[in-house]
Coordinates of C-alpha atoms and ligand atoms in Angstrom, one line a residue:
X1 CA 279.2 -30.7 -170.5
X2 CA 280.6 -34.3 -170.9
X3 CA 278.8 -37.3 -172.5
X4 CA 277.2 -38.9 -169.4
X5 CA 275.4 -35.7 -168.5
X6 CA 273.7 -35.2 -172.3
X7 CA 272.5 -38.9 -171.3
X8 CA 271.5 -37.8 -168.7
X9 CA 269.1 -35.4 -169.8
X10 CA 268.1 -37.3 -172.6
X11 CA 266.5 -39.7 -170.3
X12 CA 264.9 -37.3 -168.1
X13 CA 263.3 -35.0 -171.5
X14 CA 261.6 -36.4 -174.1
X15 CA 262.6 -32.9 -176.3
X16 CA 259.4 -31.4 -178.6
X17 CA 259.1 -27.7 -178.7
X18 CA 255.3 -25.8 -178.4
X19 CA 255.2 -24.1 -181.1
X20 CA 257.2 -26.4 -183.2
X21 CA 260.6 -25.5 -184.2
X22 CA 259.5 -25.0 -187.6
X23 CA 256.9 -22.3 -186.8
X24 CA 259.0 -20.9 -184.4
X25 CA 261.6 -20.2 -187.2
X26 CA 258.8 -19.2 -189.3
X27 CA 257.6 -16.9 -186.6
X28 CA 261.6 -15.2 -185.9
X29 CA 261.5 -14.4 -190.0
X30 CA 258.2 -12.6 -189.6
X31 CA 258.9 -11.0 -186.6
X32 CA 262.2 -9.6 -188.6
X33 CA 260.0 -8.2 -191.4
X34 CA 257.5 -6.6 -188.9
X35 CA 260.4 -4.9 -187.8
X36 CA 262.4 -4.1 -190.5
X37 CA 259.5 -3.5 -193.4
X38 CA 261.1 -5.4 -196.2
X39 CA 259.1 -4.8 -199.5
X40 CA 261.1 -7.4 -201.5
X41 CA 261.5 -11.0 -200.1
X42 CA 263.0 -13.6 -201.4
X43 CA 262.6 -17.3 -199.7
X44 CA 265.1 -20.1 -200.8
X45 CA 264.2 -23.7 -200.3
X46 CA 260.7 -23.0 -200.1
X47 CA 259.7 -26.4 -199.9
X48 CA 255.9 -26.3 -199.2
X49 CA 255.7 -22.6 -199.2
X50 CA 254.1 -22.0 -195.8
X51 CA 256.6 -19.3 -194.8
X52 CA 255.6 -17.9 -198.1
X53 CA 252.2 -18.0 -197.2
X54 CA 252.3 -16.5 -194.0
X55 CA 254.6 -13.8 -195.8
X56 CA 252.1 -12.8 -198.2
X57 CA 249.9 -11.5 -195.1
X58 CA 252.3 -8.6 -194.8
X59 CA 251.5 -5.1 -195.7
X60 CA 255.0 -4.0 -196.4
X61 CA 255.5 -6.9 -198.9
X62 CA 255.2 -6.2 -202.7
X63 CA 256.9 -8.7 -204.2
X64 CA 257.6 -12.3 -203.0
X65 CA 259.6 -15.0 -204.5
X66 CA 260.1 -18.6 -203.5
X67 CA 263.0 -21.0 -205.1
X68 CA 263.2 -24.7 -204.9
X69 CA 265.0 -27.4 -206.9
X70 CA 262.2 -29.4 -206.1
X71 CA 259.6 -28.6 -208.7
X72 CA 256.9 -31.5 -207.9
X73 CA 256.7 -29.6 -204.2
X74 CA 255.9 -26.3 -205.8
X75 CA 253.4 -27.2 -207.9
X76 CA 251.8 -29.0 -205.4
X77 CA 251.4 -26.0 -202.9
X78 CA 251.3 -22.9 -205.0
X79 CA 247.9 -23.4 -203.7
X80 CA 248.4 -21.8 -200.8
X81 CA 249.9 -18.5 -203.1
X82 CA 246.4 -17.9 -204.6
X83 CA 243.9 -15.8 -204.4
X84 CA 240.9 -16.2 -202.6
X85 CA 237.5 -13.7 -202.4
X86 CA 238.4 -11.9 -199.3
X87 CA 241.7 -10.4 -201.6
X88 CA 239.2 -9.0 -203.9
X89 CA 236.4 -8.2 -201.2
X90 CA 239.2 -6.3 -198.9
X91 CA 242.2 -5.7 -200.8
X92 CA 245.2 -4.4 -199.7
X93 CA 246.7 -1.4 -199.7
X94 CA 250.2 -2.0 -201.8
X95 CA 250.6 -4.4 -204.7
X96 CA 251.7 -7.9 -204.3
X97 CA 253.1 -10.0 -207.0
X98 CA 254.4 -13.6 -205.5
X99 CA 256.4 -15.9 -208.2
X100 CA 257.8 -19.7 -207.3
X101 CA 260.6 -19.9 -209.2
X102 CA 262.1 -23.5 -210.5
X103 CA 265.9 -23.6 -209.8
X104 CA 269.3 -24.0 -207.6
X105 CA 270.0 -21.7 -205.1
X106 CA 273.9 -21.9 -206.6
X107 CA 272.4 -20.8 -210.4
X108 CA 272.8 -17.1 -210.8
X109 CA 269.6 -16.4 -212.2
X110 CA 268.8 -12.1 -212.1
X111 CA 264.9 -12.8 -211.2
X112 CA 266.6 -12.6 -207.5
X113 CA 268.4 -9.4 -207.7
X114 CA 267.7 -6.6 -205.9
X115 CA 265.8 -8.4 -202.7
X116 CA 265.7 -6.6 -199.2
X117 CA 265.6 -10.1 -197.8
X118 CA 266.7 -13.5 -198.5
X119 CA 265.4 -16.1 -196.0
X120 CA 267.1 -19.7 -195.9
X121 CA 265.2 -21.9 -193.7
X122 CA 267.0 -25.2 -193.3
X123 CA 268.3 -25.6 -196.8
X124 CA 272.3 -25.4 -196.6
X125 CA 272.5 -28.5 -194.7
X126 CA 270.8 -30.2 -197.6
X127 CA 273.5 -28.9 -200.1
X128 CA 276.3 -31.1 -201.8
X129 CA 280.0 -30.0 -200.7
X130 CA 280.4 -28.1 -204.1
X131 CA 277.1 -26.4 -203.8
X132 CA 277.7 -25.2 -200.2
X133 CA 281.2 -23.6 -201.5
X134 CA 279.4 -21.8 -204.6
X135 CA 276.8 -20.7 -202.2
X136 CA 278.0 -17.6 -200.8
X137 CA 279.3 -15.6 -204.2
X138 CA 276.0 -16.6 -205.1
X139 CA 274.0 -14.9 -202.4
X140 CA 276.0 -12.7 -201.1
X141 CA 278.4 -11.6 -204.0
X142 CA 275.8 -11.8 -206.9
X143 CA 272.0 -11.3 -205.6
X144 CA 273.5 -9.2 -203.0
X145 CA 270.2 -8.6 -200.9
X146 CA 270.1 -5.7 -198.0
X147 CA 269.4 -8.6 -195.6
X148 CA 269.6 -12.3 -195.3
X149 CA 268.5 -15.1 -192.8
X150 CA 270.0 -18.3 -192.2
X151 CA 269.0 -20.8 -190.5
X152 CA 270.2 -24.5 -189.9
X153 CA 270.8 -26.9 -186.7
X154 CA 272.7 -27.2 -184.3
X155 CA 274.8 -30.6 -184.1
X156 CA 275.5 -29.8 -180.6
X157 CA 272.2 -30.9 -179.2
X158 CA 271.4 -33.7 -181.2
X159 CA 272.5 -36.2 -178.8
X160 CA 268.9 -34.7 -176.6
X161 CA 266.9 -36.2 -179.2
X162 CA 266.4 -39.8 -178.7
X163 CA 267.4 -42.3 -181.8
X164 CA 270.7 -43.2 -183.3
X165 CA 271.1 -41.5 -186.9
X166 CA 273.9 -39.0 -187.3
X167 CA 271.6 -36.5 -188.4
X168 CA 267.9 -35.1 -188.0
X169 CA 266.7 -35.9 -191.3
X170 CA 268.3 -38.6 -194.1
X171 CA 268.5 -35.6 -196.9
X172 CA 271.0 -33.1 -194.9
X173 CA 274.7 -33.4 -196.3
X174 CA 276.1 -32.4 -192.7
X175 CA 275.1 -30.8 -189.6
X176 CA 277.5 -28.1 -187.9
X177 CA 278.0 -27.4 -184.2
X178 CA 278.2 -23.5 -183.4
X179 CA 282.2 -23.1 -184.2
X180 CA 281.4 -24.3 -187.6
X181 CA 278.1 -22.5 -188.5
X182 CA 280.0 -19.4 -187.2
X183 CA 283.2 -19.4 -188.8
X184 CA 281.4 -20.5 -192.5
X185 CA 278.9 -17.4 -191.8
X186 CA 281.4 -15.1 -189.9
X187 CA 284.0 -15.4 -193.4
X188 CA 280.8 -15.3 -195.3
X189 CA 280.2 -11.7 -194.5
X190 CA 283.6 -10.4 -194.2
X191 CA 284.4 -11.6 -198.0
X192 CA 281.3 -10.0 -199.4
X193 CA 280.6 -6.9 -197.0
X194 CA 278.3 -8.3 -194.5
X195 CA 278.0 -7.9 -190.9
X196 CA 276.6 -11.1 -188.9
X197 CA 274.6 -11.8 -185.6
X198 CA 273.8 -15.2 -184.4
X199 CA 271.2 -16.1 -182.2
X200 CA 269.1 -19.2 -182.0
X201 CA 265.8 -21.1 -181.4
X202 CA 264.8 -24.2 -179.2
X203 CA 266.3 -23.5 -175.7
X204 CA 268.0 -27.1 -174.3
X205 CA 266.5 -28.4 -171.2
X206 CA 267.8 -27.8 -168.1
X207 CA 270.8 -29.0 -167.3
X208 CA 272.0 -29.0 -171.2
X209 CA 272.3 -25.0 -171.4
X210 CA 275.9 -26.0 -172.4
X211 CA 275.0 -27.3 -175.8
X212 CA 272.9 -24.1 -177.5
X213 CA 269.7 -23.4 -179.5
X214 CA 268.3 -26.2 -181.2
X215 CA 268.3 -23.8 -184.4
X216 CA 271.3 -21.7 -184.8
X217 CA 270.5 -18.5 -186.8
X218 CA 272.7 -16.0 -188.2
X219 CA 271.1 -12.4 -189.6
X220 CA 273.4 -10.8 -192.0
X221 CA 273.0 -7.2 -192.8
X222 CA 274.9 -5.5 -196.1
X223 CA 277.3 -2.9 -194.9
X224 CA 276.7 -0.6 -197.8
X225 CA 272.6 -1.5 -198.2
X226 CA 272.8 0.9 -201.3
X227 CA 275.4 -1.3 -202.8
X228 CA 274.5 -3.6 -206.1
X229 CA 275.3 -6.5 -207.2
X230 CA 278.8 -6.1 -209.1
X231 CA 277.6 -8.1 -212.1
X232 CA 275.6 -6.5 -214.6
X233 CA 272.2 -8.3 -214.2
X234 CA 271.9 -8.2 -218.3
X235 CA 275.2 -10.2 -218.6
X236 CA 273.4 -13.0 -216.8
X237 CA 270.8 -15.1 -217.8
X238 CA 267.6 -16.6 -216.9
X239 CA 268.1 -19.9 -215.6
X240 CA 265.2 -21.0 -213.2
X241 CA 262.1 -21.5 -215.2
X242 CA 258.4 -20.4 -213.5
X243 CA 255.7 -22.2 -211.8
X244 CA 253.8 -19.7 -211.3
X245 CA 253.0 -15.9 -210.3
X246 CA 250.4 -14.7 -208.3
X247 CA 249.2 -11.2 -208.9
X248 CA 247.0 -9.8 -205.6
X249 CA 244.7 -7.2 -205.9
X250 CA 245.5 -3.8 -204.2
X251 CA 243.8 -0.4 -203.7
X252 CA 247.1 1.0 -206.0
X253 CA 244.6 -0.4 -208.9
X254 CA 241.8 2.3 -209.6
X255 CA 239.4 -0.4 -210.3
X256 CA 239.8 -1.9 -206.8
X257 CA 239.9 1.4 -205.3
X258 CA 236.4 2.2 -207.1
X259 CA 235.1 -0.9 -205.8
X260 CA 236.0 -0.3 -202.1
X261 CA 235.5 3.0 -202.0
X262 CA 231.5 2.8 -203.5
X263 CA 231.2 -0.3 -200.9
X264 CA 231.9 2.1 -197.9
X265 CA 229.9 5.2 -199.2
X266 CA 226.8 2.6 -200.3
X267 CA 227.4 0.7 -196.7
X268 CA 227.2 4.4 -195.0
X269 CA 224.3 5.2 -197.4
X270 CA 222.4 2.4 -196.5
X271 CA 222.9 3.0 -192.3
X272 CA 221.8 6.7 -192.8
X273 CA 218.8 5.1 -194.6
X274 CA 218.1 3.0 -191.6
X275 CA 217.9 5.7 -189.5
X276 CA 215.8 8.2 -191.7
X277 CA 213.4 5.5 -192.4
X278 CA 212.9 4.5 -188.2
X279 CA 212.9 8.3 -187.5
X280 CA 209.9 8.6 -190.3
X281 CA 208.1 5.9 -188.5
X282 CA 207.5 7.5 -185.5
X283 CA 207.8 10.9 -187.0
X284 CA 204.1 11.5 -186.4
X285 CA 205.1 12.1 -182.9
X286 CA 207.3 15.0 -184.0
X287 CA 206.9 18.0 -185.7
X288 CA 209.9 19.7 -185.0
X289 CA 210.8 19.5 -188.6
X290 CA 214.4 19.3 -188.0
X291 CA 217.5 17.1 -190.1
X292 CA 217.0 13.4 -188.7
X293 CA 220.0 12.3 -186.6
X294 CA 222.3 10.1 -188.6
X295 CA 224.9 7.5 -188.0
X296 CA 227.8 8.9 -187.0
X297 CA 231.5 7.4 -188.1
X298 CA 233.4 6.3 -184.6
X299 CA 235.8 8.3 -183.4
X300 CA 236.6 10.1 -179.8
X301 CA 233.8 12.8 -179.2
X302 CA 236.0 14.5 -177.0
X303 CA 238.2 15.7 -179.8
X304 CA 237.7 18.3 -182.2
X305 CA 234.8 16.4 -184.7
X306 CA 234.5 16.9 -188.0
X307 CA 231.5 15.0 -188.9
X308 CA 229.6 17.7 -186.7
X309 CA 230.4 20.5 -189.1
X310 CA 229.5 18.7 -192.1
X311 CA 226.2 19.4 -194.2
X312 CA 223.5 16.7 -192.4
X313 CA 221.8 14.5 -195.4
X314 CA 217.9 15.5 -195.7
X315 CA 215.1 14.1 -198.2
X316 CA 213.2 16.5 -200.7
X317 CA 210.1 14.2 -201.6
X318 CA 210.9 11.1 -201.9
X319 CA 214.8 11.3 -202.9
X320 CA 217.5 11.3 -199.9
X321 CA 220.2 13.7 -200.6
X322 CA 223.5 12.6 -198.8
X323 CA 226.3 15.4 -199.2
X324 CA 229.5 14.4 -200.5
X325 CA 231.0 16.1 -197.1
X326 CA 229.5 14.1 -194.7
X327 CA 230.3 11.1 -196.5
X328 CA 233.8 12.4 -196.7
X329 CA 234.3 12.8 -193.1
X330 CA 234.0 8.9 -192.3
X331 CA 237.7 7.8 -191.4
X332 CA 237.5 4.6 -194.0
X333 CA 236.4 7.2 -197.1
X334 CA 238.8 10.1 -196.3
X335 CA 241.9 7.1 -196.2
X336 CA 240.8 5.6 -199.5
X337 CA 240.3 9.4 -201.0
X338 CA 242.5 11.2 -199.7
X339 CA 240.2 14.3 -201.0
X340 CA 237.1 15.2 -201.8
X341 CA 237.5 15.4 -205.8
X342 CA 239.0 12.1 -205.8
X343 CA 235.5 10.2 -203.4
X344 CA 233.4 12.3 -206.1
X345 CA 235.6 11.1 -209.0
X346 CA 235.7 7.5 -207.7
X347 CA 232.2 6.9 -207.4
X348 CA 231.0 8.6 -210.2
X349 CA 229.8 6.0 -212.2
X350 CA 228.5 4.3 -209.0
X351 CA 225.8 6.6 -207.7
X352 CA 223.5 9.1 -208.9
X353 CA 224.6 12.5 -208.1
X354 CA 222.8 15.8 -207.8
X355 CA 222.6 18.2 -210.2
X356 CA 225.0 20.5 -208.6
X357 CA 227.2 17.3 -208.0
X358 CA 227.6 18.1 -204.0
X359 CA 225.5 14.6 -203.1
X360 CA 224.4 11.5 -203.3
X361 CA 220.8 10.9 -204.5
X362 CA 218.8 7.6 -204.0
X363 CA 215.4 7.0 -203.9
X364 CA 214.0 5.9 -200.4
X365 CA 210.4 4.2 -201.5
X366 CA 211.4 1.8 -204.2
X367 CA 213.2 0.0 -202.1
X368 CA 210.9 0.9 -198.8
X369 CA 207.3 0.1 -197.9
X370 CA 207.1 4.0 -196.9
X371 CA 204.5 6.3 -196.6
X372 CA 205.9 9.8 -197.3
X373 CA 203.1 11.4 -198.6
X374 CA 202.4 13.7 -195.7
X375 CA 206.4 14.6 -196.0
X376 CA 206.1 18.3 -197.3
X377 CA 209.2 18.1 -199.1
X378 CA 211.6 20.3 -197.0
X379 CA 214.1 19.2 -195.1
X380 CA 213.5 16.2 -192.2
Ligands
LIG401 N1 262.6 -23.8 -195.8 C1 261.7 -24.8 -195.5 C2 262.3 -26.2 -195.4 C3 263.4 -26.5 -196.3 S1 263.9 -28.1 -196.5 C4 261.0 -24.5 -194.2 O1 261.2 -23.5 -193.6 O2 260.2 -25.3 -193.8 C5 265.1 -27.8 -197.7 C6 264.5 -27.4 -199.1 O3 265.6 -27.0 -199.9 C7 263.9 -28.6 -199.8 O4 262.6 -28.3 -200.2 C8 264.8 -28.9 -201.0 O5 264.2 -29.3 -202.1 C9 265.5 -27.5 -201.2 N2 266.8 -27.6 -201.8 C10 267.8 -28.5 -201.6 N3 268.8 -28.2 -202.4 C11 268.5 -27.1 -203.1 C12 269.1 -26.3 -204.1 N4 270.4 -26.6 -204.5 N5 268.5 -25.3 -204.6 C13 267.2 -25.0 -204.2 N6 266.6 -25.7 -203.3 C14 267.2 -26.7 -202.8

């Protein structure tokens, strides 16, 4: 493509990307972990923390760190890192610890050892010469993660965007075209035992397919993913200073666990209730005598179903008996348990159990304006 025809274009297209570029980037890095189910992730130049943020949504994430050397920007969103009542109310299934850490991504600081995957989002274009040059031993040679992302732009298509400065914002040191990105990544990998793709992000108008993604990406993967680091992490030390850690609450905590798993069983309770108490209102209309219907958990009737050969709940008097059993057979309690000794075990101190520990006892008039005195005692 010569000159006159990037002119061209650049007159036709006024060039803005839906979804911005940044949450298209933001979108390729969590499309990668949806894929590739990092559990450590590491994101330098974190800047305002929103890929961090959108990170922490991520089941197979249990630990996330975010580096900046700006440390007035991470104090001002670590915010977005905290926790909020729907973590406690619903927490998730594997632990989550997320740190910001204080630092240069050129220090070689251990706390960023041992990552499945490093994410660089538009930072090496903001390093000094000497910086950019340390970077790679640092990364690659020293926190030596499985995976790492790179992103930065594309000098090639800048003359699309309208305006006159050299580069797209005044804090980049340089902007490279594709032979440059490539050959700095491409020798990269080979000196530390990577392997490199590039792709890109922000496709060029029409007419401009000649000049590439807006973004230009490169995905490195570690050829020997078992590898370490070759320095011991203990010669090393600390360097970036904290600004905070976040520690999430997960169902691997018992007292989480308890709490979710006595929600469900009380929440089940409390249906079956429901339905024992409308069935004893129009009960005079029936004598069969027989166990009341209950809820039944949702799953596909046509399959073999489990809840059907359960123990039904039934009342003696004025106490509703609802056997462990059935309560185990709901697809949310069995998940959380795993067994039948463990739902018992978990809600122990939750519930009143009966005597012979094999179900739940509450009382159904405290709570009830119900008449059960013509109930004779057996079962409903
Ligand atoms: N990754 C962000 C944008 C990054 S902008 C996103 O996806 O939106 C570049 C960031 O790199 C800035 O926040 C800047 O403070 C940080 N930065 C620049 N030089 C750095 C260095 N040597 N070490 C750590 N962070 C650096």
């Amino acid at each position: 493509m010569v000159d006159s025809d990037v002119q061209r274009v650049q007159v036709k297209e006024n060039i803005k990307f839906t979804p911005s570029l940044s949450e298209q980037r933001h979108k390729f890095v969590l499309d990668f972990v949806r894929k590739h189910k990092p559990q450590k992730v590491a994101d330098l130049g974190c800047a305002n923390c929103k890929l961090l943020w959108r990170l922490k949504y991520h089941e197979s994430i249990e630990v996330l760190a975010g580096l900046d050397i700006d440390e007035n920007i991470l104090t001002r969103n670590i915010y977005r890192l905290h926790t909020g009542a729907g973590d406690y109310l619903d927490p998730r299934e594997r632990p989550l610890t997320i740190t910001l850490y204080h630092g240069s991504v050129v220090e070689k600081d251990p706390c960023l050892l041992g990552f499945d995957l490093i994410t660089c989002i538009e930072l090496i274009e903001h390093l000094e010469a000497k910086e950019l040059a340390q970077f790679p031993e640092v990364l690659f040679g020293f926190f030596s993660p499985t995976t790492v992302i790179i992103s930065t732009p594309n000098f090639e298509f800048n003359p699309l965007f309208s305006g006159k400065t050299l580069f797209r914002h005044p804090d980049h040191k340089f902007e490279w075209d594709r032979t440059q990105f490539q050959s700095w990544a491409s020798d990269a990998a080979r000196n530390y035992g990577y392997s490199v793709e590039f792709t890109g992000l922000g496709e060029p108008p029409p007419g401009a397919e000649a000049v590439g993604f807006c973004t230009q990406i490169g995905i490195f993967m570690k050829n020997k993913p078992n590898a370490q680091s070759l320095l011991n992490e203990k010669t090393v030390e600390c360097t970036h200073t904290t600004v905070g850690t976040v520690i999430y609450p997960s169902l691997k905590e018992e007292k989480y666990l308890r709490k979710a798993v006595s929600n469900e069983v009380f929440s089940q309770i409390l249906k079956m209730k429901r339905v024992l108490l409308e069935s004893l209102k129009m009960k005079n209309d029936s004598d069969s005598g027989d166990e009341c219907e209950f809820v039944k958990p949702k799953y596909n009737e046509s399959k073999n179903d489990p809840f059907e050969e359960t123990p039904k709940p039934f009342c003696i008097e004025n106490v509703f008996y609802v056997p462990l059993e059935r309560l185990f057979s709901f697809p949310k309690i069995k998940h959380l348990c795993g067994d039948l000794e463990t739902l018992k075990m978990l809600i122990a101190d939750e519930v009143t159990l009966s005597s012979d520990g094999s179900s739940v006892m509450i009382n159904i008039v405290d709570e009830e304006d119900c008449d059960l005195s013509d109930n004779d005692g057996d079962d409903l």
